[in-house]
């Protein structure tokens, strides 16, 4: 039996508590300062208010003020915060980090330097560590199509565990894998993480077509799958270029961390909803109002990468014009432009 | 103005008549022996009974008995028959083929030799030509996500025109492209065609999860996008391996002819329906009854490739075990096995 401490009790972090508890491990689920109501509910009657399910008996809830107790004796630390909480996470856990305790991050995103260089979240985490811990902590990540509610319902889900050491990844797999939670391991860390980082932004893009269809209607006969599919393919194109820009390989992009994770993100959630509202013709301001002014991961990654690309272009390392779909969404969300998908900029001729 | 003769008046062949007629070209739409009712309807009042729309005034209908007149002076010949009609198509048109008249094929599929070698349809067509025409006819194809009803509704659609000569492809593009029908060209003929060939089989596979969910229900909370997405990713994996087996490149697979065309094929149509019925627990026999005993492209390509793979394995050229999803569907459809998706055979560890 292994002790796994999950920092971040939202949908994403708590989702892995189901396979862990099914495997008989002790799970310590720690809420951030934004998760107080979640922890209170679990302490009261075991119910996770967002999952609307009971967590298993071997899942113990902790407030963030109880992090020392939650990390005492932990064999594995899971990072389940959003991309906005990464600094807070490192600040909270760093007094307790040890080389023999691997960190497994579910957090998705990229971090940009001021010169435009982009980094996957685990590498950014490493840069936040004190000198005595830098490059000494085993930082790993989960990538692949895994909606948390579905994992909690024990739906068949396939993901990658990625990192730099194959043996550590295989050991992590032994702890987490169940007959419904299937884990493959890869040390193409950058390839896997760069693919999944962009999915939220591109899910907004793909849903522009869904929203336009909702607005215009079926004209009695035809749907809007052609535009959606073209946007899916252009998203895959741009994600591929970004993976290559960061130095990753393409195997994961073709499979779970690219096409699979993009596919799963298209269908539900707030990024999809934002895309539909924009596709219907709402401005970003109006759409945000309808979404209770939440800041979305998709908008965050869009802004980070969309801002980095021109900087990389100045240094001769990338071309913003290679990312016409992303840059168009940026112009809509950041600059107030109307939605007007630049179809003619997609899919250059190739192999001529 | 160009004269374009389309052989095959079903959904697929007639679909391109809309961009062609919008461009002011003369379109001669020729029904096969299975399309008599379609041609009768168009001759009567211009209505295409399957599209439920009027064809444009410059679309002229012909019965297959009128092929000589329809091909007289044709500048381009479009092949819009199903994969079952390829031999008939060549037999009908070969007296009229000329090197300066390019053929553009919309037909999807692969053809297997008795030793298991797989060929894209245009190469198979070439093999059917008489000696004096072999390798002399310009054979090209359309690949990418383009549901015919949506093209007829002028939805934004992006496709590849593929072939061996870039200039011919660009000339074809000038004839067909409109402000809603976007065409990119590539001479990675095998890469583009091998990707799209498999989409119908994998759309059945992905819909197994949709059917299972329809059977089991939401349990109040969670959907089935994780399994669908994993099946999508495994389909992409297997399509990639097949493209490489046939000697194609991966750019199209990542974009329109792979991920895009697979995405568009998942959502509707009879292949999707078959997958759902099987996923619900019906046998293939029962499912075929519900689908009016139509033979489906997805089943055809599944059988052709699933039969070829063991032969290729005997020759040391492939491994059937690299295609666990396809081979499982084959066991369900050909051998009467129950649906039991082999999740543990998907996504081997990589880059270790």
XYZ file of C-alpha atoms in Angstrom:
704
model
C 0.000 0.000 0.000
C 1.217 3.410 -1.034
C 0.477 6.835 0.418
C -0.424 9.304 -2.310
C -1.002 12.958 -1.456
C -3.023 14.922 -4.012
C -2.695 18.695 -3.832
C -5.764 20.280 -5.377
C -9.194 18.818 -4.699
C -11.025 20.101 -7.792
C -12.402 17.807 -10.501
C -9.013 17.042 -11.982
C -6.960 16.315 -8.879
C -9.636 14.321 -7.113
C -10.372 12.275 -10.257
C -7.355 9.998 -9.740
C -8.497 9.222 -6.200
C -10.872 6.624 -7.630
C -8.305 4.352 -9.291
C -5.952 4.880 -6.345
C -8.581 3.898 -3.791
C -9.685 0.961 -5.936
C -6.083 -0.245 -5.716
C -6.248 -0.032 -1.945
C -3.837 2.882 -1.522
C -4.167 5.605 1.069
C -5.171 8.844 -0.615
C -4.745 12.199 1.080
C -6.777 14.768 -0.804
C -5.683 18.308 -0.017
C -7.770 21.297 -0.980
C -6.249 24.571 -2.082
C -7.501 27.817 -0.543
C -10.189 27.721 -3.263
C -11.357 24.226 -2.316
C -12.515 24.805 1.255
C -16.136 23.939 0.517
C -15.012 20.741 -1.192
C -12.975 19.587 1.794
C -15.742 20.557 4.185
C -18.215 18.444 2.245
C -15.938 15.421 2.146
C -15.183 15.720 5.850
C -18.896 15.928 6.532
C -20.274 12.968 4.604
C -17.680 11.899 2.021
C -19.406 13.647 -0.880
C -17.332 15.512 -3.436
C -19.697 18.349 -4.375
C -18.458 18.715 -7.970
C -18.202 15.016 -8.766
C -21.521 14.490 -6.955
C -20.191 11.186 -5.711
C -18.827 9.791 -2.540
C -15.087 9.464 -2.411
C -13.849 6.075 -1.214
C -13.308 5.368 2.464
C -9.535 5.392 2.072
C -9.566 8.961 0.732
C -8.797 11.353 3.561
C -9.592 15.072 3.128
C -7.244 17.839 4.306
C -7.463 21.630 4.274
C -4.423 23.368 2.791
C -3.463 24.420 6.292
C -2.905 20.726 6.956
C -0.357 20.240 4.178
C 2.455 19.217 6.577
C 0.373 16.345 7.957
C -0.842 15.402 4.490
C 2.719 15.193 3.147
C 4.184 13.359 6.145
C 5.252 9.967 4.852
C 3.818 10.510 1.372
C 5.286 8.191 -1.256
C 3.940 10.151 -4.237
C 2.745 13.743 -4.587
C 0.117 14.538 -7.204
C -0.253 18.104 -8.436
C -3.869 18.742 -9.303
C -4.024 22.526 -9.365
C -4.873 24.647 -12.396
C -2.133 26.353 -14.400
C -2.727 29.453 -12.228
C -1.789 27.567 -9.087
C 1.608 26.176 -10.026
C 3.646 28.744 -8.076
C 1.412 28.260 -5.034
C 1.843 24.487 -5.320
C 5.636 24.653 -5.358
C 5.650 27.188 -2.532
C 3.506 24.873 -0.405
C 5.268 21.593 -1.071
C 8.918 22.530 -1.410
C 9.799 22.154 2.290
C 8.704 18.517 1.988
C 10.079 17.493 -1.402
C 12.546 14.605 -1.527
C 14.348 12.984 -4.446
C 12.781 9.614 -3.643
C 9.232 11.030 -3.699
C 8.087 11.473 -7.308
C 5.724 14.282 -8.250
C 3.008 13.506 -10.808
C 1.434 16.589 -12.335
C -1.965 16.690 -13.983
C -1.745 20.429 -14.589
C -1.887 21.431 -18.251
C -0.261 24.384 -19.890
C 2.948 26.090 -20.946
C 4.895 28.912 -19.361
C 6.571 31.607 -21.431
C 9.779 33.430 -20.663
C 9.917 37.136 -21.446
C 11.893 36.315 -24.601
C 9.132 33.993 -25.809
C 10.715 30.637 -24.934
C 8.012 28.168 -23.915
C 8.380 25.568 -21.193
C 6.287 22.605 -20.151
C 4.898 22.859 -16.624
C 7.217 20.272 -14.984
C 10.284 22.106 -16.312
C 8.831 25.367 -15.002
C 8.260 23.717 -11.625
C 11.909 22.677 -11.600
C 12.954 26.280 -12.212
C 10.974 27.349 -9.134
C 12.790 24.934 -6.838
C 15.476 26.117 -4.437
C 19.045 25.432 -5.611
C 19.471 22.418 -3.362
C 16.490 20.688 -4.978
C 16.843 21.807 -8.609
C 17.150 18.855 -11.008
C 16.897 16.495 -8.024
C 13.160 16.042 -7.771
C 11.453 13.472 -9.984
C 8.872 15.513 -11.913
C 6.413 13.545 -14.028
C 3.069 14.217 -15.672
C -0.173 12.673 -16.898
C -1.218 13.373 -20.480
C -4.146 12.067 -22.474
C -7.932 12.082 -22.770
C -9.286 11.705 -19.277
C -12.291 13.726 -18.197
C -12.254 13.521 -14.409
C -15.965 12.761 -13.983
C -15.600 9.807 -16.308
C -12.606 8.408 -14.476
C -14.628 8.661 -11.257
C -17.366 6.685 -13.022
C -14.724 4.100 -13.922
C -15.078 4.564 -17.672
C -12.323 3.041 -19.782
C -9.641 5.728 -19.982
C -6.192 5.613 -21.588
C -3.403 8.059 -20.690
C 0.367 8.484 -20.819
C 2.528 8.942 -17.775
C 5.468 10.953 -19.061
C 8.748 12.011 -17.514
C 12.476 11.569 -17.916
C 13.024 8.225 -16.180
C 11.274 5.157 -17.560
C 11.666 3.108 -14.381
C 10.035 5.775 -12.229
C 7.163 5.978 -14.709
C 6.663 2.217 -14.625
C 6.657 2.282 -10.815
C 4.055 5.044 -10.894
C 1.999 3.008 -13.303
C 1.944 0.061 -10.899
C 0.394 2.333 -8.268
C -2.294 3.962 -10.425
C -3.328 1.484 -13.123
C -6.611 -0.397 -12.843
C -8.732 -2.425 -15.233
C -10.301 0.842 -16.430
C -7.386 3.276 -16.045
C -4.848 2.263 -18.676
C -1.428 3.853 -18.537
C 1.342 3.828 -21.134
C 4.698 5.378 -20.348
C 6.941 7.590 -22.429
C 10.044 9.688 -21.923
C 9.077 11.980 -24.795
C 8.183 14.422 -22.046
C 8.079 17.512 -24.192
C 6.168 15.857 -27.021
C 3.448 14.591 -24.718
C 3.127 17.722 -22.582
C 3.286 20.241 -25.435
C 0.468 18.430 -27.225
C -1.925 18.423 -24.306
C -1.057 21.974 -23.322
C -2.815 23.445 -26.340
C -5.979 21.368 -26.344
C -8.036 23.828 -24.346
C -7.319 26.679 -26.749
C -8.059 24.572 -29.798
C -11.248 23.208 -28.257
C -12.466 26.803 -28.225
C -11.507 27.128 -31.910
C -13.282 23.957 -33.000
C -16.418 25.014 -31.185
C -16.609 28.247 -33.183
C -18.139 26.125 -35.951
C -20.530 24.469 -33.513
C -21.717 27.884 -32.332
C -22.125 29.187 -35.841
C -24.295 26.186 -36.654
C -26.377 26.712 -33.519
C -26.936 30.259 -34.691
C -27.746 29.516 -38.308
C -29.530 26.221 -37.952
C -29.658 23.142 -40.087
C -31.396 24.606 -43.144
C -33.453 21.452 -42.936
C -30.714 19.159 -44.126
C -27.114 19.647 -43.327
C -25.068 19.902 -40.186
C -21.681 21.524 -39.618
C -19.302 18.605 -39.313
C -17.187 19.638 -42.305
C -16.126 22.951 -40.710
C -15.583 21.309 -37.319
C -13.449 18.594 -38.882
C -11.389 21.120 -40.830
C -10.834 23.085 -37.617
C -9.869 19.848 -35.841
C -7.328 19.109 -38.572
C -5.912 22.645 -38.510
C -5.664 22.411 -34.710
C -3.704 19.176 -35.115
C -1.470 20.923 -37.674
C -0.706 23.809 -35.332
C -0.228 21.529 -32.329
C 2.243 19.528 -34.392
C 4.209 22.633 -35.278
C 4.279 23.661 -31.630
C 5.472 20.234 -30.468
C 8.286 20.394 -33.017
C 9.109 23.969 -32.016
C 9.611 22.816 -28.424
C 11.678 19.808 -29.498
C 9.185 16.996 -28.989
C 8.360 14.016 -31.194
C 5.094 13.264 -32.944
C 4.055 9.803 -31.741
C 2.049 11.091 -28.788
C 0.528 13.901 -30.868
C -0.840 11.380 -33.368
C -2.296 9.273 -30.563
C -3.326 10.046 -26.976
C -1.729 13.359 -26.083
C -2.678 15.036 -29.372
C -5.667 13.706 -31.294
C -7.159 11.832 -28.340
C -6.910 14.659 -25.825
C -8.137 17.216 -28.366
C -11.094 14.976 -29.241
C -12.150 14.583 -25.612
C -11.878 18.305 -24.933
C -14.062 19.359 -27.849
C -17.311 18.060 -26.444
C -18.012 19.602 -23.096
C -16.745 21.982 -20.523
C -16.337 25.706 -20.419
C -13.741 26.043 -23.195
C -16.172 24.392 -25.607
C -18.976 26.605 -24.348
C -16.880 29.733 -24.884
C -16.187 28.684 -28.460
C -19.878 28.145 -29.117
C -20.846 31.542 -27.704
C -18.191 33.260 -29.809
C -19.254 31.251 -32.860
C -22.821 32.446 -32.347
C -21.591 36.004 -32.595
C -21.171 37.110 -29.000
C -18.174 39.258 -28.195
C -15.653 37.857 -25.731
C -17.011 40.276 -23.097
C -20.547 39.028 -23.574
C -19.408 35.415 -23.603
C -17.474 35.843 -20.368
C -20.556 37.260 -18.700
C -22.471 34.148 -19.655
C -19.680 32.023 -18.218
C -19.803 33.763 -14.841
C -16.592 35.605 -15.626
C -14.455 32.571 -14.967
C -10.948 32.731 -16.380
C -10.482 29.755 -18.568
C -7.426 27.563 -19.135
C -8.029 27.805 -22.883
C -7.873 31.598 -22.833
C -4.796 31.513 -20.623
C -2.787 29.190 -22.871
C -3.989 31.075 -25.944
C -2.683 34.327 -24.489
C 0.615 32.880 -23.308
C 1.436 31.208 -26.621
C -0.080 33.923 -28.799
C 2.092 36.486 -27.027
C 5.211 34.321 -27.202
C 4.983 33.593 -30.923
C 5.758 37.110 -32.186
C 8.708 37.236 -29.796
C 9.991 33.943 -31.142
C 9.463 35.279 -34.639
C 11.689 38.286 -33.892
C 14.399 35.831 -32.902
C 13.919 33.804 -36.089
C 12.658 30.758 -34.200
C 9.020 30.592 -35.291
C 6.428 32.251 -37.510
C 3.144 33.475 -36.080
C 1.679 33.037 -39.572
C 2.143 29.271 -39.162
C -0.575 29.427 -36.489
C -3.433 31.262 -38.250
C -6.205 29.583 -36.247
C -4.630 30.332 -32.879
C -3.756 33.907 -33.854
C -7.278 34.476 -35.145
C -8.778 33.329 -31.844
C -6.330 35.639 -30.058
C -7.519 38.569 -32.159
C -11.119 37.761 -31.218
C -10.492 37.319 -27.509
C -7.723 39.831 -26.858
C -8.385 42.434 -29.552
C -12.172 42.340 -29.892
C -12.192 41.267 -33.562
C -15.229 39.495 -34.972
C -15.046 35.784 -35.633
C -14.040 35.294 -39.279
C -12.180 32.030 -39.626
C -9.226 32.395 -42.055
C -9.888 29.205 -44.020
C -7.578 30.204 -46.853
C -4.604 30.326 -44.509
C -5.009 26.702 -43.500
C -3.316 23.644 -45.010
C -0.598 24.863 -47.351
C 0.158 22.643 -50.320
C 2.780 20.034 -49.412
C 5.078 17.437 -50.940
C 5.014 19.134 -54.323
C -15.738 27.141 -68.690
C -14.845 23.508 -68.224
C -16.859 20.377 -68.959
C -16.732 17.996 -66.001
C -18.359 14.570 -66.275
C -19.169 12.908 -62.958
C -19.707 9.144 -63.097
C -21.837 8.101 -60.139
C -24.784 10.226 -59.073
C -25.027 9.166 -55.436
C -24.424 11.512 -52.534
C -20.674 11.544 -52.965
C -20.332 12.031 -56.714
C -23.086 14.586 -57.002
C -21.746 16.559 -54.045
C -19.025 18.245 -56.089
C -21.588 19.410 -58.628
C -22.393 22.338 -56.333
C -18.946 23.972 -56.294
C -18.542 23.175 -59.994
C -21.828 24.765 -60.931
C -21.128 27.753 -58.670
C -17.965 28.250 -60.712
C -20.032 28.271 -63.897
C -18.768 24.983 -65.320
C -20.876 22.519 -67.275
C -21.489 19.447 -65.140
C -22.652 16.169 -66.648
C -23.918 13.930 -63.875
C -24.070 10.301 -64.934
C -25.927 7.726 -62.873
C -24.734 4.163 -62.537
C -27.168 1.310 -63.076
C -28.065 1.774 -59.394
C -28.856 5.483 -59.800
C -31.724 5.325 -62.286
C -34.248 6.850 -59.887
C -31.843 9.678 -59.123
C -31.372 10.571 -62.779
C -35.099 10.284 -63.430
C -35.809 12.728 -60.617
C -33.242 15.239 -61.820
C -34.512 14.994 -65.402
C -38.040 15.549 -64.134
C -37.664 18.608 -61.924
C -33.976 19.021 -61.030
C -34.319 17.476 -57.573
C -31.662 15.111 -56.298
C -33.741 12.731 -54.145
C -30.971 11.950 -51.666
C -29.636 15.474 -51.271
C -33.245 16.735 -51.201
C -32.106 19.766 -53.122
C -32.270 21.037 -56.621
C -29.109 20.656 -58.613
C -28.007 23.809 -60.428
C -29.230 24.596 -63.933
C -25.853 23.815 -65.457
C -25.905 20.258 -64.109
C -27.131 17.917 -66.825
C -28.292 14.403 -65.867
C -27.445 11.294 -67.910
C -28.349 7.634 -67.576
C -25.366 5.258 -67.710
C -26.494 4.233 -71.167
C -25.668 7.797 -72.216
C -22.026 7.626 -71.125
C -20.638 8.211 -74.651
C -22.537 11.502 -74.958
C -21.655 12.463 -71.392
C -17.936 11.920 -71.992
C -17.844 13.585 -75.411
C -15.629 16.663 -74.985
C -15.216 16.192 -71.256
C -12.226 18.045 -69.836
C -12.243 16.221 -66.481
C -13.778 12.909 -65.395
C -14.842 12.500 -61.769
C -15.229 8.994 -60.359
C -17.990 9.046 -57.734
C -18.827 5.360 -57.429
C -18.429 3.268 -54.284
C -15.452 0.961 -53.823
C -17.629 -1.826 -55.229
C -18.033 0.040 -58.517
C -14.416 0.661 -59.490
C -14.171 -2.123 -62.057
C -17.471 -1.060 -63.608
C -16.246 2.548 -63.762
C -13.047 1.640 -65.628
C -14.926 -0.683 -67.942
C -17.384 2.094 -68.815
C -14.910 4.934 -69.309
C -11.840 3.294 -70.788
C -12.876 3.686 -74.436
C -12.956 7.447 -73.817
C -9.882 8.009 -71.633
C -7.189 10.356 -72.912
C -3.907 11.436 -71.348
C -4.982 15.089 -71.435
C -8.221 14.370 -69.548
C -7.475 13.972 -65.825
C -9.529 11.618 -63.685
C -10.407 12.757 -60.148
C -11.568 9.962 -57.891
C -13.641 10.434 -54.772
C -13.879 6.677 -54.156
C -12.358 5.542 -50.859
C -10.740 2.232 -50.107
C -7.831 -0.084 -50.693
C -7.510 -3.148 -52.907
C -5.587 -6.214 -51.809
C -3.606 -8.585 -53.974
C -3.814 -12.276 -53.159
C -0.413 -12.015 -51.458
C -1.691 -9.274 -49.159
C -0.153 -6.254 -50.883
C -2.471 -3.262 -50.548
C -3.029 -0.633 -53.220
C -4.738 2.726 -53.233
C -7.710 2.921 -55.589
C -6.074 5.102 -58.282
C -3.180 2.643 -58.586
C -5.683 -0.197 -58.835
C -7.533 1.708 -61.548
C -4.267 2.027 -63.451
C -3.791 -1.728 -63.255
C -7.185 -2.242 -64.890
C -6.342 -0.106 -67.907
C -5.478 -1.653 -71.261
C -1.765 -1.707 -72.063
C -1.935 1.274 -74.390
C -3.317 3.451 -71.574
C -1.424 2.099 -68.542
C 0.599 4.791 -66.788
C -0.634 7.328 -69.350
C -3.839 8.489 -67.714
C -3.686 11.218 -65.079
C -5.283 9.616 -62.034
C -5.930 11.896 -59.065
C -8.065 11.783 -55.945
C -9.891 13.858 -53.339
C -9.130 13.184 -49.673
C -10.364 14.918 -46.548
C -13.417 15.627 -44.403
C -16.226 16.430 -46.780
C -19.694 15.080 -46.113
C -21.519 15.477 -49.420
C -24.714 16.965 -47.972
C -22.674 19.668 -46.291
C -20.793 20.559 -49.456
C -24.149 20.866 -51.217
C -25.199 23.241 -48.417
C -22.012 25.223 -49.091
C -20.538 24.640 -45.655
C -16.863 25.487 -45.266
C -15.027 22.322 -46.299
C -11.289 21.685 -46.643
C -9.847 18.803 -48.673
C -6.689 17.649 -50.426
C -6.457 16.955 -54.122
C -3.723 14.346 -54.389
C -1.919 12.765 -57.297
C 1.506 12.461 -58.832
C 1.746 15.721 -60.774
C 1.555 18.993 -58.876
C 0.685 21.097 -61.913
C -2.270 18.899 -62.816
C -3.497 19.131 -59.233
C -3.240 22.913 -59.256
C -5.147 23.051 -62.539
C -7.847 20.837 -61.046
C -8.007 23.106 -58.031
C -8.680 26.122 -60.225
C -11.728 24.344 -61.610
C -13.237 23.137 -58.321
C -12.294 25.620 -55.597
C -14.836 28.116 -54.314
C -15.056 30.393 -51.280
C -16.411 27.440 -49.293
C -14.614 24.502 -50.958
C -10.961 24.866 -49.999
C -8.453 22.652 -51.737
C -4.811 22.012 -50.879
C -2.666 19.885 -53.152
C -0.149 17.174 -52.375
C 1.817 14.546 -54.238
C 1.987 12.345 -51.147
C -0.603 10.271 -52.973
C -0.217 7.142 -50.894
C -0.098 8.991 -47.590
C -3.317 10.869 -48.274
C -5.257 7.985 -49.793
C -4.169 5.332 -47.289
C -5.322 7.548 -44.431
C -8.807 8.178 -45.747
C -9.242 4.565 -46.860
C -9.498 3.315 -43.292
C -11.762 5.971 -41.821
C -14.985 4.050 -42.386
C -13.722 0.985 -40.523
C -12.417 3.043 -37.624
C -15.621 5.079 -37.430
C -17.365 1.778 -36.668
C -14.775 1.072 -33.954
C -15.107 4.480 -32.273
C -18.882 4.142 -32.222
C -18.660 0.906 -30.240
C -18.166 3.142 -27.193
C -21.088 5.360 -28.192
C -23.332 2.291 -28.463
C -22.180 0.913 -25.140
C -23.031 4.226 -23.532
C -26.453 4.291 -25.163
C -27.020 0.851 -23.683
C -25.749 1.567 -20.187
C -26.818 5.144 -19.766
C -25.246 8.065 -18.031
C -25.488 6.798 -14.462
C -26.731 10.286 -13.788
C -23.392 11.934 -14.226
C -20.819 10.828 -16.669
C -20.685 10.344 -20.397
C -18.430 8.142 -22.484
C -16.012 10.553 -24.088
C -12.931 8.962 -22.501
C -13.481 5.613 -24.245
C -14.402 7.301 -27.536
C -11.291 9.467 -27.391
C -9.067 6.486 -26.601
C -10.579 4.623 -29.557
C -10.027 7.701 -31.735
C -6.379 7.795 -30.683
C -5.881 4.055 -31.251
C -7.525 4.441 -34.672
C -5.045 7.221 -35.470
C -2.228 4.938 -34.281
C -3.311 2.089 -36.537
C -3.954 4.391 -39.501
C -0.437 5.758 -39.047
C 1.057 2.284 -39.092
C -0.892 1.457 -42.245
C 0.189 4.653 -44.016
C 3.804 3.831 -43.201
C 3.312 0.219 -44.305
C 2.171 1.445 -47.713
C 5.026 3.931 -47.971
C 3.206 7.193 -47.316
C 4.179 10.162 -45.149
C 2.451 11.437 -42.053
C 1.624 15.080 -42.751
C -1.793 14.375 -44.223
C -2.575 11.801 -41.536
C -2.007 14.381 -38.818
C -4.234 16.891 -40.622
C -7.039 16.513 -43.168
C -6.765 12.991 -44.581
C -6.241 11.370 -41.169
C -7.551 13.152 -38.085
C -9.954 15.423 -39.992
C -11.531 12.744 -42.136
C -11.787 10.339 -39.203
C -13.420 13.059 -37.093
C -16.050 13.839 -39.713
C -16.851 10.170 -40.244
C -17.459 9.402 -36.568
C -20.663 11.368 -36.239
C -23.223 10.176 -38.690
C -23.871 7.739 -41.446
C -24.313 4.035 -41.530
C -20.800 3.047 -40.420
C -21.331 5.006 -37.205
C -24.746 3.440 -36.792
C -23.325 -0.053 -37.209
C -20.742 0.651 -34.526
C -23.444 1.848 -32.148
C -25.616 -1.213 -32.709
C -22.641 -3.520 -32.116
C -21.649 -1.517 -29.042
C -25.142 -1.970 -27.657
C -24.669 -5.710 -27.864
C -26.322 -6.666 -31.134
C -24.593 -9.306 -33.227
C -23.421 -8.289 -36.676
C -26.326 -10.258 -38.158
C -28.851 -8.384 -36.046
C -27.183 -5.062 -36.769
C -27.237 -5.674 -40.522
C -30.951 -6.388 -40.344
C -31.496 -3.020 -38.718
C -29.443 -1.392 -41.469
C -31.556 -2.895 -44.239
C -28.801 -5.370 -45.062
C -26.743 -2.774 -46.869
C -23.122 -3.690 -47.391
C -21.046 -0.983 -45.861
C -17.771 0.552 -47.000
C -16.462 0.232 -43.459
C -17.084 -3.513 -43.388
C -15.576 -3.909 -46.830
C -12.313 -2.140 -46.019
C -12.146 -3.915 -42.650
C -12.400 -7.272 -44.396
C -9.917 -6.427 -47.130
C -7.243 -5.115 -44.775
C -7.972 -7.594 -41.980
C -7.517 -10.429 -44.475
C -4.377 -8.918 -45.990
C -2.564 -8.351 -42.695
C -1.958 -12.031 -41.814
C -0.680 -12.599 -45.352
C 1.701 -9.664 -44.983
C 2.759 -11.066 -41.626
C 3.676 -14.392 -43.237
C 5.940 -12.457 -45.561
C 7.519 -10.557 -42.677
C 6.085 -7.223 -43.832
C 3.586 -6.420 -41.072
C 2.198 -7.674 -37.777
C -1.519 -8.166 -37.311
C -0.931 -7.645 -33.586
C -0.031 -4.008 -34.365
C -3.698 -3.510 -35.308
C -5.586 -4.833 -32.262
C -8.602 -2.569 -32.705
C -9.098 -3.420 -36.374
C -8.547 -7.136 -35.786
C -11.006 -7.093 -32.878
C -13.690 -5.501 -35.038
C -12.954 -8.134 -37.683
C -13.473 -10.890 -35.120
C -16.836 -9.364 -34.191
C -18.073 -8.856 -37.735
C -16.536 -11.822 -39.545
C -16.254 -14.397 -36.736
C -19.271 -13.579 -34.561
C -17.252 -12.714 -31.444
C -18.763 -10.469 -28.789
C -17.573 -6.891 -28.512
C -14.812 -6.809 -25.880
C -12.436 -3.988 -26.676
C -8.802 -5.038 -26.034
C -7.768 -1.884 -24.161
C -4.575 -3.465 -22.809
C -3.258 -4.042 -26.309
C -3.414 -0.345 -27.173
C -0.632 2.235 -26.871
C 2.598 0.396 -26.135
C 5.136 2.271 -24.060
C 7.395 4.376 -26.304
C 10.599 6.406 -26.237
C 11.910 4.568 -23.192
